[in-house]
mmCIF file of C-alpha atoms in Angstrom:
data_model
loop_
_atom_site.group_PDB
_atom_site.id
_atom_site.type_symbol
_atom_site.label_atom_id
_atom_site.label_comp_id
_atom_site.label_asym_id
_atom_site.label_seq_id
_atom_site.Cartn_x
_atom_site.Cartn_y
_atom_site.Cartn_z
ATOM 1 C CA MET A 1 -26.078 60.779 -32.570
ATOM 2 C CA THR A 2 -23.051 59.801 -30.595
ATOM 3 C CA ALA A 3 -20.945 56.394 -31.448
ATOM 4 C CA ASP A 4 -21.528 55.213 -27.779
ATOM 5 C CA GLN A 5 -25.448 56.025 -28.488
ATOM 6 C CA LYS A 6 -25.557 53.876 -31.783
ATOM 7 C CA LYS A 7 -23.755 51.436 -29.969
ATOM 8 C CA PHE A 8 -26.452 51.091 -27.175
ATOM 9 C CA ILE A 9 -28.992 50.784 -29.910
ATOM 10 C CA GLU A 10 -27.523 47.611 -31.499
ATOM 11 C CA GLN A 11 -27.156 46.422 -28.146
ATOM 12 C CA ILE A 12 -30.507 46.381 -26.859
ATOM 13 C CA GLY A 13 -31.605 46.253 -30.668
ATOM 14 C CA THR A 14 -29.685 42.749 -31.430
ATOM 15 C CA ALA A 15 -31.208 41.705 -27.322
ATOM 16 C CA ALA A 16 -34.462 42.822 -28.723
ATOM 17 C CA GLN A 17 -34.729 40.816 -31.616
ATOM 18 C CA LYS A 18 -33.491 37.918 -29.969
ATOM 19 C CA TYR A 19 -36.829 37.046 -28.214
ATOM 20 C CA TYR A 20 -38.999 38.878 -30.601
ATOM 21 C CA SER A 21 -40.026 35.781 -31.494
ATOM 22 C CA LYS A 22 -40.847 34.447 -28.500
ATOM 23 C CA TYR A 23 -42.803 37.617 -27.059
ATOM 24 C CA LYS A 24 -43.712 39.627 -30.299
ATOM 25 C CA ILE A 25 -43.705 43.055 -28.928
ATOM 26 C CA LEU A 26 -41.526 45.256 -31.127
ATOM 27 C CA PRO A 27 -37.653 45.853 -31.087
ATOM 28 C CA SER A 28 -38.591 49.510 -31.451
ATOM 29 C CA LEU A 29 -40.481 50.060 -28.232
ATOM 30 C CA VAL A 30 -37.303 48.501 -26.492
ATOM 31 C CA ILE A 31 -34.834 50.279 -27.670
ATOM 32 C CA ALA A 32 -36.907 53.721 -27.391
ATOM 33 C CA GLN A 33 -38.171 52.653 -23.670
ATOM 34 C CA ALA A 34 -34.709 51.899 -22.652
ATOM 35 C CA ILE A 35 -33.397 55.126 -24.337
ATOM 36 C CA LYS A 36 -35.766 57.356 -22.389
ATOM 37 C CA GLU A 37 -35.716 55.167 -19.302
ATOM 38 C CA SER A 38 -31.572 54.892 -19.149
ATOM 39 C CA ALA A 39 -30.734 58.655 -20.668
ATOM 40 C CA TRP A 40 -28.937 55.886 -23.201
ATOM 41 C CA GLY A 41 -27.905 52.934 -20.219
ATOM 42 C CA SER A 42 -26.132 55.826 -18.431
ATOM 43 C CA SER A 43 -28.257 55.951 -15.614
ATOM 44 C CA LYS A 44 -26.775 53.782 -12.570
ATOM 45 C CA LEU A 45 -29.582 51.368 -12.151
ATOM 46 C CA GLY A 46 -28.982 50.520 -16.130
ATOM 47 C CA SER A 47 -25.007 50.841 -16.558
ATOM 48 C CA VAL A 48 -24.432 48.445 -13.696
ATOM 49 C CA ASN A 49 -27.656 46.761 -12.903
ATOM 50 C CA HIS A 50 -28.866 46.272 -16.152
ATOM 51 C CA ASN A 51 -32.403 47.687 -15.393
ATOM 52 C CA TYR A 52 -32.529 50.050 -18.395
ATOM 53 C CA PHE A 53 -36.314 50.346 -17.473
ATOM 54 C CA GLY A 54 -36.169 51.328 -14.173
ATOM 55 C CA MET A 55 -38.929 47.920 -12.904
ATOM 56 C CA LYS A 56 -39.472 47.233 -9.560
ATOM 57 C CA TRP A 57 -38.062 44.325 -7.576
ATOM 58 C CA SER A 58 -40.536 41.886 -5.902
ATOM 59 C CA THR A 59 -39.920 38.661 -4.021
ATOM 60 C CA LYS A 60 -41.632 37.009 -7.168
ATOM 61 C CA CYS A 61 -40.022 38.349 -9.739
ATOM 62 C CA GLY A 62 -36.540 36.154 -9.218
ATOM 63 C CA THR A 63 -34.123 38.407 -9.068
ATOM 64 C CA LYS A 64 -31.119 39.973 -7.187
ATOM 65 C CA TRP A 65 -32.285 43.385 -5.913
ATOM 66 C CA VAL A 66 -30.808 46.853 -5.326
ATOM 67 C CA GLU A 67 -31.758 49.460 -3.208
ATOM 68 C CA TYR A 68 -31.427 52.915 -5.082
ATOM 69 C CA SER A 69 -33.573 56.118 -3.681
ATOM 70 C CA THR A 70 -36.260 57.708 -6.152
ATOM 71 C CA LYS A 71 -38.964 59.988 -6.780
ATOM 72 C CA GLU A 72 -42.277 58.533 -5.951
ATOM 73 C CA PHE A 73 -45.793 60.497 -6.341
ATOM 74 C CA LYS A 74 -48.167 60.143 -3.599
ATOM 75 C CA ASP A 75 -50.721 62.650 -1.580
ATOM 76 C CA GLY A 76 -50.432 64.982 -4.966
ATOM 77 C CA LYS A 77 -46.522 65.346 -4.055
ATOM 78 C CA TYR A 78 -43.168 63.912 -4.791
ATOM 79 C CA ILE A 79 -41.359 62.296 -2.017
ATOM 80 C CA THR A 80 -38.015 60.348 -1.702
ATOM 81 C CA VAL A 81 -37.762 57.009 -0.739
ATOM 82 C CA LYS A 82 -36.245 54.029 -0.786
ATOM 83 C CA ALA A 83 -37.314 51.380 -3.774
ATOM 84 C CA LYS A 84 -35.464 47.613 -4.202
ATOM 85 C CA PHE A 85 -35.102 47.395 -8.192
ATOM 86 C CA ARG A 86 -34.614 44.961 -10.340
ATOM 87 C CA SER A 87 -30.657 43.906 -11.165
ATOM 88 C CA TYR A 88 -29.406 41.558 -13.403
ATOM 89 C CA ASP A 89 -26.238 39.868 -14.760
ATOM 90 C CA SER A 90 -26.106 41.241 -18.415
ATOM 91 C CA LEU A 91 -27.771 43.732 -20.885
ATOM 92 C CA GLU A 92 -29.475 40.542 -22.163
ATOM 93 C CA ASP A 93 -30.881 39.440 -18.516
ATOM 94 C CA GLY A 94 -32.060 42.748 -18.148
ATOM 95 C CA ILE A 95 -34.008 43.146 -21.614
ATOM 96 C CA LYS A 96 -35.374 39.502 -21.331
ATOM 97 C CA GLY A 97 -36.500 39.985 -17.958
ATOM 98 C CA TYR A 98 -38.202 43.921 -19.463
ATOM 99 C CA TYR A 99 -40.143 40.872 -21.965
ATOM 100 C CA ASP A 100 -41.079 39.018 -19.135
ATOM 101 C CA PHE A 101 -42.457 41.605 -17.329
ATOM 102 C CA ILE A 102 -44.731 43.183 -20.140
ATOM 103 C CA SER A 103 -45.855 40.547 -21.166
ATOM 104 C CA GLY A 104 -47.493 39.685 -18.137
ATOM 105 C CA TYR A 105 -49.695 42.438 -17.856
ATOM 106 C CA LYS A 106 -53.305 42.731 -19.176
ATOM 107 C CA ARG A 107 -52.390 46.683 -19.648
ATOM 108 C CA TYR A 108 -49.554 45.487 -22.134
ATOM 109 C CA ALA A 109 -51.205 42.988 -24.369
ATOM 110 C CA ASN A 110 -52.161 45.619 -27.062
ATOM 111 C CA LEU A 111 -48.074 45.451 -27.486
ATOM 112 C CA ILE A 112 -47.985 41.344 -28.119
ATOM 113 C CA GLY A 113 -47.881 41.108 -31.739
ATOM 114 C CA GLU A 114 -48.077 44.767 -33.029
ATOM 115 C CA LYS A 115 -46.705 44.822 -36.278
ATOM 116 C CA ASP A 116 -46.966 48.765 -35.942
ATOM 117 C CA PRO A 117 -45.316 51.039 -33.602
ATOM 118 C CA ALA A 118 -48.237 53.852 -33.973
ATOM 119 C CA GLN A 119 -50.196 51.565 -32.960
ATOM 120 C CA ALA A 120 -48.699 49.869 -30.240
ATOM 121 C CA CYS A 121 -47.971 53.238 -28.728
ATOM 122 C CA ILE A 122 -51.742 54.278 -28.030
ATOM 123 C CA LEU A 123 -52.893 54.211 -24.467
ATOM 124 C CA GLN A 124 -54.901 51.375 -24.249
ATOM 125 C CA THR A 125 -57.595 51.511 -21.399
ATOM 126 C CA PRO A 126 -58.890 48.561 -19.187
#
């Protein structure tokens, strides 16, 4: 593991721990997803816009937005489209935005209060 990767884990972990008492979603899961979704924070969406999770923008989300080309799966194939993504002013704002986002969806309800990372990773079906 590189020094930059260790630093990224520490930064995401510190912000995630700050909000744990409110959202009750394991910081380790937030760290893992941020690593995967943003390539250790090196993606432009992560490094410039502090959106480490690829969250799309909507009029209801209350954030600024930025537009990027992205691949979407449609009609059985991948196509490139322009899409609006959430943009945050800081790493901490991006982590809070992620917690706000996932805590508002039933499909992520199994994460709230779960203390076992393995259990939290089991796909829940409605």
